[in-house]
Amino acid sequence: MTDKTMGLMLGAIGAVSFNLGFSAGKHPDDYIPVWTSQEGGEISMMINTDEIDRVIPVFETDIAMGKGDESNYLEVHFSDGKMYKIYEDFDEFMSRVRNSRR
């Protein structure tokens, strides 16, 4: 077997192994998935937790009722100026962020 053939074979094995890792639910360090719905579903995007500047829970504002106990969504602000709305519990989201940082 030539060096070129061996290199192609090892590259193919590496690519298959990498893709199997993602399909098994494993994600790269410092990244967390965001799903299409609160109950799960498909992964809509992967967030790099190292780039998160701040997370702000946004509550439904009602002057008569005041703040509720649970937020409607989270505003996740990134170092590049982008902001995404994440519909997830604040404590659960922050736990996933902390756990992704190794």
mmCIF file of N, CA, C and O in Angstrom:
data_model
loop_
_atom_site.group_PDB
_atom_site.id
_atom_site.type_symbol
_atom_site.label_atom_id
_atom_site.label_comp_id
_atom_site.label_asym_id
_atom_site.label_seq_id
_atom_site.Cartn_x
_atom_site.Cartn_y
_atom_site.Cartn_z
ATOM 1 N N MET A 1 0.854 -1.166 0.000
ATOM 2 C CA MET A 1 0.000 0.000 0.000
ATOM 3 C C MET A 1 0.905 1.236 0.000
ATOM 4 O O MET A 1 1.822 1.338 0.801
ATOM 5 N N THR A 2 0.597 2.173 -0.859
ATOM 6 C CA THR A 2 1.427 3.368 -0.956
ATOM 7 C C THR A 2 1.049 4.361 0.139
ATOM 8 O O THR A 2 -0.018 4.260 0.759
ATOM 9 N N ASP A 3 1.941 5.331 0.349
ATOM 10 C CA ASP A 3 1.675 6.368 1.352
ATOM 11 C C ASP A 3 0.434 7.175 1.012
ATOM 12 O O ASP A 3 -0.329 7.561 1.888
ATOM 13 N N LYS A 4 0.215 7.438 -0.272
ATOM 14 C CA LYS A 4 -0.946 8.216 -0.704
ATOM 15 C C LYS A 4 -2.238 7.464 -0.397
ATOM 16 O O LYS A 4 -3.194 8.032 0.132
ATOM 17 N N THR A 5 -2.262 6.181 -0.695
ATOM 18 C CA THR A 5 -3.445 5.359 -0.430
ATOM 19 C C THR A 5 -3.705 5.270 1.070
ATOM 20 O O THR A 5 -4.847 5.379 1.520
ATOM 21 N N MET A 6 -2.651 5.095 1.840
ATOM 22 C CA MET A 6 -2.781 5.015 3.299
ATOM 23 C C MET A 6 -3.318 6.335 3.856
ATOM 24 O O MET A 6 -4.188 6.336 4.729
ATOM 25 N N GLY A 7 -2.807 7.442 3.344
ATOM 26 C CA GLY A 7 -3.284 8.757 3.799
ATOM 27 C C GLY A 7 -4.751 8.966 3.484
ATOM 28 O O GLY A 7 -5.509 9.476 4.321
ATOM 29 N N LEU A 8 -5.180 8.581 2.284
ATOM 30 C CA LEU A 8 -6.594 8.716 1.913
ATOM 31 C C LEU A 8 -7.483 7.832 2.783
ATOM 32 O O LEU A 8 -8.568 8.233 3.210
ATOM 33 N N MET A 9 -7.009 6.631 3.067
ATOM 34 C CA MET A 9 -7.777 5.712 3.890
ATOM 35 C C MET A 9 -7.921 6.247 5.320
ATOM 36 O O MET A 9 -9.006 6.234 5.900
ATOM 37 N N LEU A 10 -6.822 6.743 5.894
ATOM 38 C CA LEU A 10 -6.884 7.299 7.251
ATOM 39 C C LEU A 10 -7.755 8.549 7.296
ATOM 40 O O LEU A 10 -8.489 8.775 8.260
ATOM 41 N N GLY A 11 -7.693 9.370 6.254
ATOM 42 C CA GLY A 11 -8.539 10.561 6.185
ATOM 43 C C GLY A 11 -10.013 10.198 6.144
ATOM 44 O O GLY A 11 -10.847 10.827 6.802
ATOM 45 N N ALA A 12 -10.361 9.173 5.358
ATOM 46 C CA ALA A 12 -11.751 8.725 5.268
ATOM 47 C C ALA A 12 -12.235 8.182 6.609
ATOM 48 O O ALA A 12 -13.350 8.455 7.045
ATOM 49 N N ILE A 13 -11.394 7.413 7.280
ATOM 50 C CA ILE A 13 -11.758 6.865 8.596
ATOM 51 C C ILE A 13 -11.952 8.001 9.600
ATOM 52 O O ILE A 13 -12.893 7.990 10.393
ATOM 53 N N GLY A 14 -11.083 8.992 9.543
ATOM 54 C CA GLY A 14 -11.213 10.143 10.448
ATOM 55 C C GLY A 14 -12.497 10.916 10.205
ATOM 56 O O GLY A 14 -13.186 11.318 11.149
ATOM 57 N N ALA A 15 -12.852 11.133 8.936
ATOM 58 C CA ALA A 15 -14.085 11.859 8.609
ATOM 59 C C ALA A 15 -15.314 11.102 9.086
ATOM 60 O O ALA A 15 -16.245 11.686 9.647
ATOM 61 N N VAL A 16 -15.329 9.796 8.899
ATOM 62 C CA VAL A 16 -16.464 8.976 9.350
ATOM 63 C C VAL A 16 -16.563 9.010 10.870
ATOM 64 O O VAL A 16 -17.646 9.181 11.431
ATOM 65 N N SER A 17 -15.452 8.889 11.563
ATOM 66 C CA SER A 17 -15.451 8.920 13.028
ATOM 67 C C SER A 17 -15.948 10.260 13.547
ATOM 68 O O SER A 17 -16.719 10.328 14.503
ATOM 69 N N PHE A 18 -15.518 11.357 12.903
ATOM 70 C CA PHE A 18 -15.937 12.704 13.308
ATOM 71 C C PHE A 18 -17.447 12.842 13.168
ATOM 72 O O PHE A 18 -18.128 13.317 14.076
ATOM 73 N N ASN A 19 -17.999 12.403 12.043
ATOM 74 C CA ASN A 19 -19.441 12.503 11.816
ATOM 75 C C ASN A 19 -20.235 11.593 12.738
ATOM 76 O O ASN A 19 -21.321 11.956 13.173
ATOM 77 N N LEU A 20 -19.723 10.428 13.055
ATOM 78 C CA LEU A 20 -20.404 9.543 13.996
ATOM 79 C C LEU A 20 -20.464 10.166 15.383
ATOM 80 O O LEU A 20 -21.440 10.000 16.094
ATOM 81 N N GLY A 21 -19.431 10.887 15.766
ATOM 82 C CA GLY A 21 -19.427 11.562 17.065
ATOM 83 C C GLY A 21 -20.535 12.584 17.160
ATOM 84 O O GLY A 21 -21.212 12.707 18.175
ATOM 85 N N PHE A 22 -20.776 13.338 16.079
ATOM 86 C CA PHE A 22 -21.850 14.324 16.097
ATOM 87 C C PHE A 22 -23.217 13.649 16.104
ATOM 88 O O PHE A 22 -24.113 14.073 16.794
ATOM 89 N N SER A 23 -23.367 12.579 15.348
ATOM 90 C CA SER A 23 -24.669 11.925 15.290
ATOM 91 C C SER A 23 -24.989 11.218 16.603
ATOM 92 O O SER A 23 -26.138 10.982 16.910
ATOM 93 N N ALA A 24 -23.987 10.894 17.389
ATOM 94 C CA ALA A 24 -24.211 10.238 18.679
ATOM 95 C C ALA A 24 -24.565 11.235 19.768
ATOM 96 O O ALA A 24 -24.767 10.867 20.903
ATOM 97 N N GLY A 25 -24.637 12.534 19.443
ATOM 98 C CA GLY A 25 -25.020 13.536 20.417
ATOM 99 C C GLY A 25 -23.853 14.222 21.084
ATOM 100 O O GLY A 25 -24.036 14.994 21.998
ATOM 101 N N LYS A 26 -22.644 13.968 20.648
ATOM 102 C CA LYS A 26 -21.478 14.618 21.220
ATOM 103 C C LYS A 26 -21.196 15.882 20.425
ATOM 104 O O LYS A 26 -21.362 15.912 19.216
ATOM 105 N N HIS A 27 -20.777 16.906 21.110
ATOM 106 C CA HIS A 27 -20.507 18.183 20.471
ATOM 107 C C HIS A 27 -19.108 18.640 20.849
ATOM 108 O O HIS A 27 -18.583 18.252 21.893
ATOM 109 N N PRO A 28 -18.514 19.475 20.039
ATOM 110 C CA PRO A 28 -17.178 19.975 20.383
ATOM 111 C C PRO A 28 -17.217 20.760 21.699
ATOM 112 O O PRO A 28 -18.246 21.330 22.063
ATOM 113 N N ASP A 29 -16.093 20.782 22.400
ATOM 114 C CA ASP A 29 -16.000 21.571 23.626
ATOM 115 C C ASP A 29 -16.358 23.017 23.308
ATOM 116 O O ASP A 29 -16.070 23.529 22.231
ATOM 117 N N ASP A 30 -16.956 23.692 24.263
ATOM 118 C CA ASP A 30 -17.333 25.102 24.181
ATOM 119 C C ASP A 30 -18.484 25.375 23.222
ATOM 120 O O ASP A 30 -18.755 26.528 22.915
ATOM 121 N N TYR A 31 -19.162 24.364 22.737
ATOM 122 C CA TYR A 31 -20.346 24.542 21.888
ATOM 123 C C TYR A 31 -21.532 23.830 22.520
ATOM 124 O O TYR A 31 -21.374 22.764 23.113
ATOM 125 N N ILE A 32 -22.708 24.442 22.416
ATOM 126 C CA ILE A 32 -23.932 23.788 22.866
ATOM 127 C C ILE A 32 -24.971 23.893 21.754
ATOM 128 O O ILE A 32 -24.986 24.862 20.994
ATOM 129 N N PRO A 33 -25.855 22.900 21.656
ATOM 130 C CA PRO A 33 -26.906 22.968 20.640
ATOM 131 C C PRO A 33 -28.093 23.806 21.114
ATOM 132 O O PRO A 33 -28.354 23.917 22.311
ATOM 133 N N VAL A 34 -28.784 24.395 20.156
ATOM 134 C CA VAL A 34 -30.053 25.070 20.407
ATOM 135 C C VAL A 34 -31.075 24.369 19.526
ATOM 136 O O VAL A 34 -30.850 24.207 18.328
ATOM 137 N N TRP A 35 -32.196 23.956 20.126
ATOM 138 C CA TRP A 35 -33.188 23.170 19.412
ATOM 139 C C TRP A 35 -34.283 24.045 18.816
ATOM 140 O O TRP A 35 -34.449 25.198 19.199
ATOM 141 N N THR A 36 -35.048 23.447 17.901
ATOM 142 C CA THR A 36 -36.101 24.179 17.205
ATOM 143 C C THR A 36 -37.301 24.482 18.092
ATOM 144 O O THR A 36 -38.071 25.383 17.804
ATOM 145 N N SER A 37 -37.453 23.758 19.193
ATOM 146 C CA SER A 37 -38.564 24.031 20.104
ATOM 147 C C SER A 37 -38.125 23.796 21.543
ATOM 148 O O SER A 37 -37.080 23.200 21.798
ATOM 149 N N GLN A 38 -38.931 24.253 22.462
ATOM 150 C CA GLN A 38 -38.632 24.125 23.889
ATOM 151 C C GLN A 38 -38.533 22.658 24.305
ATOM 152 O O GLN A 38 -37.753 22.315 25.179
ATOM 153 N N GLU A 39 -39.296 21.796 23.653
ATOM 154 C CA GLU A 39 -39.318 20.380 24.010
ATOM 155 C C GLU A 39 -38.220 19.574 23.326
ATOM 156 O O GLU A 39 -38.140 18.370 23.486
ATOM 157 N N GLY A 40 -37.397 20.213 22.531
ATOM 158 C CA GLY A 40 -36.337 19.498 21.824
ATOM 159 C C GLY A 40 -36.530 19.621 20.331
ATOM 160 O O GLY A 40 -36.696 20.702 19.810
ATOM 161 N N GLY A 41 -36.534 18.506 19.643
ATOM 162 C CA GLY A 41 -36.683 18.526 18.193
ATOM 163 C C GLY A 41 -35.326 18.528 17.529
ATOM 164 O O GLY A 41 -34.365 17.970 18.050
ATOM 165 N N GLU A 42 -35.242 19.163 16.385
ATOM 166 C CA GLU A 42 -33.992 19.208 15.635
ATOM 167 C C GLU A 42 -33.102 20.334 16.158
ATOM 168 O O GLU A 42 -33.587 21.329 16.681
ATOM 169 N N ILE A 43 -31.810 20.179 15.970
ATOM 170 C CA ILE A 43 -30.866 21.223 16.356
ATOM 171 C C ILE A 43 -30.935 22.329 15.310
ATOM 172 O O ILE A 43 -30.762 22.084 14.125
ATOM 173 N N SER A 44 -31.236 23.560 15.755
ATOM 174 C CA SER A 44 -31.342 24.675 14.815
ATOM 175 C C SER A 44 -29.998 25.375 14.622
ATOM 176 O O SER A 44 -29.742 25.923 13.556
ATOM 177 N N MET A 45 -29.144 25.369 15.650
ATOM 178 C CA MET A 45 -27.811 25.957 15.536
ATOM 179 C C MET A 45 -26.954 25.506 16.707
ATOM 180 O O MET A 45 -27.456 25.000 17.697
ATOM 181 N N MET A 46 -25.659 25.708 16.545
ATOM 182 C CA MET A 46 -24.705 25.442 17.615
ATOM 183 C C MET A 46 -24.159 26.794 18.079
ATOM 184 O O MET A 46 -23.823 27.636 17.252
ATOM 185 N N ILE A 47 -24.084 26.987 19.382
ATOM 186 C CA ILE A 47 -23.596 28.240 19.950
ATOM 187 C C ILE A 47 -22.225 28.012 20.554
ATOM 188 O O ILE A 47 -22.029 27.078 21.335
ATOM 189 N N ASN A 48 -21.281 28.890 20.224
ATOM 190 C CA ASN A 48 -19.962 28.867 20.846
ATOM 191 C C ASN A 48 -20.064 29.632 22.159
ATOM 192 O O ASN A 48 -20.238 30.847 22.170
ATOM 193 N N THR A 49 -19.971 28.926 23.268
ATOM 194 C CA THR A 49 -20.181 29.547 24.574
ATOM 195 C C THR A 49 -19.060 30.507 24.957
ATOM 196 O O THR A 49 -19.268 31.367 25.803
ATOM 197 N N ASP A 50 -17.889 30.376 24.324
ATOM 198 C CA ASP A 50 -16.798 31.309 24.614
ATOM 199 C C ASP A 50 -17.097 32.715 24.113
ATOM 200 O O ASP A 50 -16.517 33.681 24.584
ATOM 201 N N GLU A 51 -17.996 32.836 23.141
ATOM 202 C CA GLU A 51 -18.305 34.133 22.553
ATOM 203 C C GLU A 51 -19.507 34.820 23.192
ATOM 204 O O GLU A 51 -19.890 35.911 22.788
ATOM 205 N N ILE A 52 -20.109 34.199 24.210
ATOM 206 C CA ILE A 52 -21.266 34.803 24.878
ATOM 207 C C ILE A 52 -20.778 35.922 25.798
ATOM 208 O O ILE A 52 -19.930 35.713 26.664
ATOM 209 N N ASP A 53 -21.324 37.132 25.577
ATOM 210 C CA ASP A 53 -21.007 38.270 26.444
ATOM 211 C C ASP A 53 -21.944 38.337 27.641
ATOM 212 O O ASP A 53 -21.520 38.534 28.768
ATOM 213 N N ARG A 54 -23.242 38.212 27.359
ATOM 214 C CA ARG A 54 -24.213 38.267 28.457
ATOM 215 C C ARG A 54 -25.498 37.570 28.044
ATOM 216 O O ARG A 54 -25.815 37.445 26.871
ATOM 217 N N VAL A 55 -26.230 37.139 29.067
ATOM 218 C CA VAL A 55 -27.525 36.490 28.883
ATOM 219 C C VAL A 55 -28.532 37.264 29.716
ATOM 220 O O VAL A 55 -28.350 37.420 30.927
ATOM 221 N N ILE A 56 -29.577 37.760 29.052
ATOM 222 C CA ILE A 56 -30.571 38.590 29.732
ATOM 223 C C ILE A 56 -31.931 37.893 29.642
ATOM 224 O O ILE A 56 -32.461 37.715 28.551
ATOM 225 N N PRO A 57 -32.514 37.519 30.793
ATOM 226 C CA PRO A 57 -33.871 36.974 30.755
ATOM 227 C C PRO A 57 -34.858 38.114 30.495
ATOM 228 O O PRO A 57 -34.772 39.169 31.114
ATOM 229 N N VAL A 58 -35.782 37.912 29.562
ATOM 230 C CA VAL A 58 -36.772 38.930 29.213
ATOM 231 C C VAL A 58 -38.134 38.449 29.709
ATOM 232 O O VAL A 58 -38.584 37.364 29.368
ATOM 233 N N PHE A 59 -38.761 39.292 30.539
ATOM 234 C CA PHE A 59 -40.050 38.968 31.129
ATOM 235 C C PHE A 59 -41.154 39.714 30.389
ATOM 236 O O PHE A 59 -40.925 40.780 29.822
ATOM 237 N N GLU A 60 -42.351 39.163 30.434
ATOM 238 C CA GLU A 60 -43.511 39.872 29.907
ATOM 239 C C GLU A 60 -43.789 41.022 30.861
ATOM 240 O O GLU A 60 -43.921 40.819 32.066
ATOM 241 N N THR A 61 -43.835 42.221 30.328
ATOM 242 C CA THR A 61 -44.036 43.376 31.201
ATOM 243 C C THR A 61 -45.505 43.708 31.292
ATOM 244 O O THR A 61 -46.196 43.885 30.296
ATOM 245 N N ASP A 62 -45.980 43.752 32.486
ATOM 246 C CA ASP A 62 -47.352 44.132 32.769
ATOM 247 C C ASP A 62 -47.301 44.991 34.028
ATOM 248 O O ASP A 62 -46.958 44.510 35.105
ATOM 249 N N ILE A 63 -47.633 46.260 33.887
ATOM 250 C CA ILE A 63 -47.511 47.200 35.005
ATOM 251 C C ILE A 63 -48.358 46.749 36.191
ATOM 252 O O ILE A 63 -47.919 46.808 37.335
ATOM 253 N N ALA A 64 -49.556 46.267 35.927
ATOM 254 C CA ALA A 64 -50.445 45.867 37.020
ATOM 255 C C ALA A 64 -49.954 44.599 37.707
ATOM 256 O O ALA A 64 -50.059 44.460 38.920
ATOM 257 N N MET A 65 -49.395 43.669 36.933
ATOM 258 C CA MET A 65 -49.022 42.378 37.492
ATOM 259 C C MET A 65 -47.571 42.322 37.955
ATOM 260 O O MET A 65 -47.203 41.493 38.761
ATOM 261 N N GLY A 66 -46.713 43.167 37.444
ATOM 262 C CA GLY A 66 -45.294 43.103 37.791
ATOM 263 C C GLY A 66 -44.619 41.960 37.066
ATOM 264 O O GLY A 66 -45.160 41.363 36.145
ATOM 265 N N LYS A 67 -43.419 41.635 37.485
ATOM 266 C CA LYS A 67 -42.669 40.546 36.852
ATOM 267 C C LYS A 67 -43.225 39.202 37.270
ATOM 268 O O LYS A 67 -43.562 38.993 38.426
ATOM 269 N N GLY A 68 -43.262 38.288 36.314
ATOM 270 C CA GLY A 68 -43.637 36.915 36.625
ATOM 271 C C GLY A 68 -42.415 36.165 37.127
ATOM 272 O O GLY A 68 -41.306 36.692 37.159
ATOM 273 N N ASP A 69 -42.620 34.932 37.500
ATOM 274 C CA ASP A 69 -41.512 34.117 37.983
ATOM 275 C C ASP A 69 -40.631 33.607 36.846
ATOM 276 O O ASP A 69 -39.450 33.418 37.014
ATOM 277 N N GLU A 70 -41.248 33.358 35.685
ATOM 278 C CA GLU A 70 -40.497 32.763 34.589
ATOM 279 C C GLU A 70 -40.372 33.755 33.441
ATOM 280 O O GLU A 70 -41.302 34.487 33.133
ATOM 281 N N SER A 71 -39.219 33.738 32.807
ATOM 282 C CA SER A 71 -38.999 34.625 31.675
ATOM 283 C C SER A 71 -39.639 34.044 30.417
ATOM 284 O O SER A 71 -39.834 32.842 30.300
ATOM 285 N N ASN A 72 -39.964 34.943 29.473
ATOM 286 C CA ASN A 72 -40.526 34.503 28.193
ATOM 287 C C ASN A 72 -39.440 33.910 27.313
ATOM 288 O O ASN A 72 -39.669 32.934 26.622
ATOM 289 N N TYR A 73 -38.266 34.541 27.301
ATOM 290 C CA TYR A 73 -37.142 34.073 26.500
ATOM 291 C C TYR A 73 -35.861 34.688 27.042
ATOM 292 O O TYR A 73 -35.890 35.525 27.938
ATOM 293 N N LEU A 74 -34.735 34.252 26.499
ATOM 294 C CA LEU A 74 -33.430 34.777 26.888
ATOM 295 C C LEU A 74 -32.837 35.525 25.702
ATOM 296 O O LEU A 74 -32.890 35.042 24.579
ATOM 297 N N GLU A 75 -32.284 36.701 25.959
ATOM 298 C CA GLU A 75 -31.504 37.401 24.943
ATOM 299 C C GLU A 75 -30.051 37.021 25.175
ATOM 300 O O GLU A 75 -29.488 37.331 26.218
ATOM 301 N N VAL A 76 -29.459 36.326 24.219
ATOM 302 C CA VAL A 76 -28.065 35.897 24.339
ATOM 303 C C VAL A 76 -27.244 36.799 23.415
ATOM 304 O O VAL A 76 -27.400 36.762 22.201
ATOM 305 N N HIS A 77 -26.397 37.634 24.022
ATOM 306 C CA HIS A 77 -25.574 38.585 23.284
ATOM 307 C C HIS A 77 -24.160 38.027 23.126
ATOM 308 O O HIS A 77 -23.594 37.492 24.075
ATOM 309 N N PHE A 78 -23.607 38.180 21.924
ATOM 310 C CA PHE A 78 -22.296 37.638 21.591
ATOM 311 C C PHE A 78 -21.278 38.754 21.380
ATOM 312 O O PHE A 78 -21.641 39.907 21.130
ATOM 313 N N SER A 79 -20.010 38.393 21.450
ATOM 314 C CA SER A 79 -18.921 39.366 21.321
ATOM 315 C C SER A 79 -18.868 40.014 19.946
ATOM 316 O O SER A 79 -18.328 41.099 19.803
ATOM 317 N N ASP A 80 -19.452 39.380 18.925
ATOM 318 C CA ASP A 80 -19.446 39.970 17.584
ATOM 319 C C ASP A 80 -20.633 40.900 17.348
ATOM 320 O O ASP A 80 -20.846 41.378 16.250
ATOM 321 N N GLY A 81 -21.434 41.154 18.386
ATOM 322 C CA GLY A 81 -22.565 42.072 18.290
ATOM 323 C C GLY A 81 -23.893 41.400 17.978
ATOM 324 O O GLY A 81 -24.936 42.046 18.021
ATOM 325 N N LYS A 82 -23.889 40.120 17.676
ATOM 326 C CA LYS A 82 -25.129 39.412 17.369
ATOM 327 C C LYS A 82 -25.902 39.124 18.646
ATOM 328 O O LYS A 82 -25.330 39.018 19.723
ATOM 329 N N MET A 83 -27.229 38.996 18.494
ATOM 330 C CA MET A 83 -28.095 38.652 19.610
ATOM 331 C C MET A 83 -29.107 37.626 19.109
ATOM 332 O O MET A 83 -29.667 37.774 18.030
ATOM 333 N N TYR A 84 -29.294 36.570 19.874
ATOM 334 C CA TYR A 84 -30.280 35.556 19.537
ATOM 335 C C TYR A 84 -31.260 35.425 20.687
ATOM 336 O O TYR A 84 -30.885 35.541 21.855
ATOM 337 N N LYS A 85 -32.521 35.158 20.337
ATOM 338 C CA LYS A 85 -33.534 34.856 21.343
ATOM 339 C C LYS A 85 -33.565 33.338 21.509
ATOM 340 O O LYS A 85 -33.739 32.601 20.551
ATOM 341 N N ILE A 86 -33.393 32.909 22.751
ATOM 342 C CA ILE A 86 -33.400 31.489 23.079
ATOM 343 C C ILE A 86 -34.581 31.235 24.006
ATOM 344 O O ILE A 86 -34.705 31.873 25.051
ATOM 345 N N TYR A 87 -35.445 30.309 23.624
ATOM 346 C CA TYR A 87 -36.623 29.981 24.419
ATOM 347 C C TYR A 87 -36.307 28.759 25.276
ATOM 348 O O TYR A 87 -36.621 27.630 24.926
ATOM 349 N N GLU A 88 -35.640 29.028 26.395
ATOM 350 C CA GLU A 88 -35.198 27.971 27.299
ATOM 351 C C GLU A 88 -35.141 28.553 28.704
ATOM 352 O O GLU A 88 -34.956 29.753 28.887
ATOM 353 N N ASP A 89 -35.290 27.712 29.691
ATOM 354 C CA ASP A 89 -35.189 28.127 31.084
ATOM 355 C C ASP A 89 -33.794 28.689 31.354
ATOM 356 O O ASP A 89 -32.783 28.112 30.916
ATOM 357 N N PHE A 90 -33.713 29.812 32.068
ATOM 358 C CA PHE A 90 -32.444 30.481 32.331
ATOM 359 C C PHE A 90 -31.453 29.562 33.042
ATOM 360 O O PHE A 90 -30.301 29.429 32.619
ATOM 361 N N ASP A 91 -31.889 28.933 34.130
ATOM 362 C CA ASP A 91 -30.980 28.073 34.912
ATOM 363 C C ASP A 91 -30.486 26.879 34.092
ATOM 364 O O ASP A 91 -29.315 26.506 34.166
ATOM 365 N N GLU A 92 -31.379 26.300 33.296
ATOM 366 C CA GLU A 92 -30.991 25.159 32.461
ATOM 367 C C GLU A 92 -29.979 25.590 31.392
ATOM 368 O O GLU A 92 -28.982 24.911 31.155
ATOM 369 N N PHE A 93 -30.238 26.732 30.778
ATOM 370 C CA PHE A 93 -29.332 27.239 29.744
ATOM 371 C C PHE A 93 -27.947 27.532 30.332
ATOM 372 O O PHE A 93 -26.929 27.126 29.780
ATOM 373 N N MET A 94 -27.909 28.210 31.461
ATOM 374 C CA MET A 94 -26.625 28.555 32.078
ATOM 375 C C MET A 94 -25.882 27.305 32.547
ATOM 376 O O MET A 94 -24.656 27.254 32.490
ATOM 377 N N SER A 95 -26.607 26.303 32.989
ATOM 378 C CA SER A 95 -25.971 25.039 33.371
ATOM 379 C C SER A 95 -25.313 24.385 32.158
ATOM 380 O O SER A 95 -24.189 23.881 32.248
ATOM 381 N N ARG A 96 -26.002 24.410 31.026
ATOM 382 C CA ARG A 96 -25.420 23.843 29.808
ATOM 383 C C ARG A 96 -24.181 24.639 29.358
ATOM 384 O O ARG A 96 -23.211 24.066 28.899
ATOM 385 N N VAL A 97 -24.228 25.958 29.527
ATOM 386 C CA VAL A 97 -23.073 26.799 29.172
ATOM 387 C C VAL A 97 -21.877 26.443 30.059
ATOM 388 O O VAL A 97 -20.771 26.234 29.587
ATOM 389 N N ARG A 98 -22.120 26.365 31.371
ATOM 390 C CA ARG A 98 -21.034 26.036 32.303
ATOM 391 C C ARG A 98 -20.450 24.644 32.029
ATOM 392 O O ARG A 98 -19.238 24.451 32.061
ATOM 393 N N ASN A 99 -21.309 23.673 31.749
ATOM 394 C CA ASN A 99 -20.862 22.306 31.510
ATOM 395 C C ASN A 99 -20.078 22.157 30.199
ATOM 396 O O ASN A 99 -19.277 21.239 30.056
ATOM 397 N N SER A 100 -20.316 23.058 29.250
ATOM 398 C CA SER A 100 -19.625 22.950 27.958
ATOM 399 C C SER A 100 -18.197 23.465 28.044
ATOM 400 O O SER A 100 -17.373 23.132 27.204
ATOM 401 N N ARG A 101 -17.893 24.259 29.038
ATOM 402 C CA ARG A 101 -16.563 24.856 29.174
ATOM 403 C C ARG A 101 -15.693 23.918 29.974
ATOM 404 O O ARG A 101 -15.849 23.722 31.162
ATOM 405 N N ARG A 102 -14.694 23.359 29.285
ATOM 406 C CA ARG A 102 -13.808 22.380 29.937
ATOM 407 C C ARG A 102 -12.446 22.938 30.139
ATOM 408 O O ARG A 102 -11.885 23.697 29.560
#
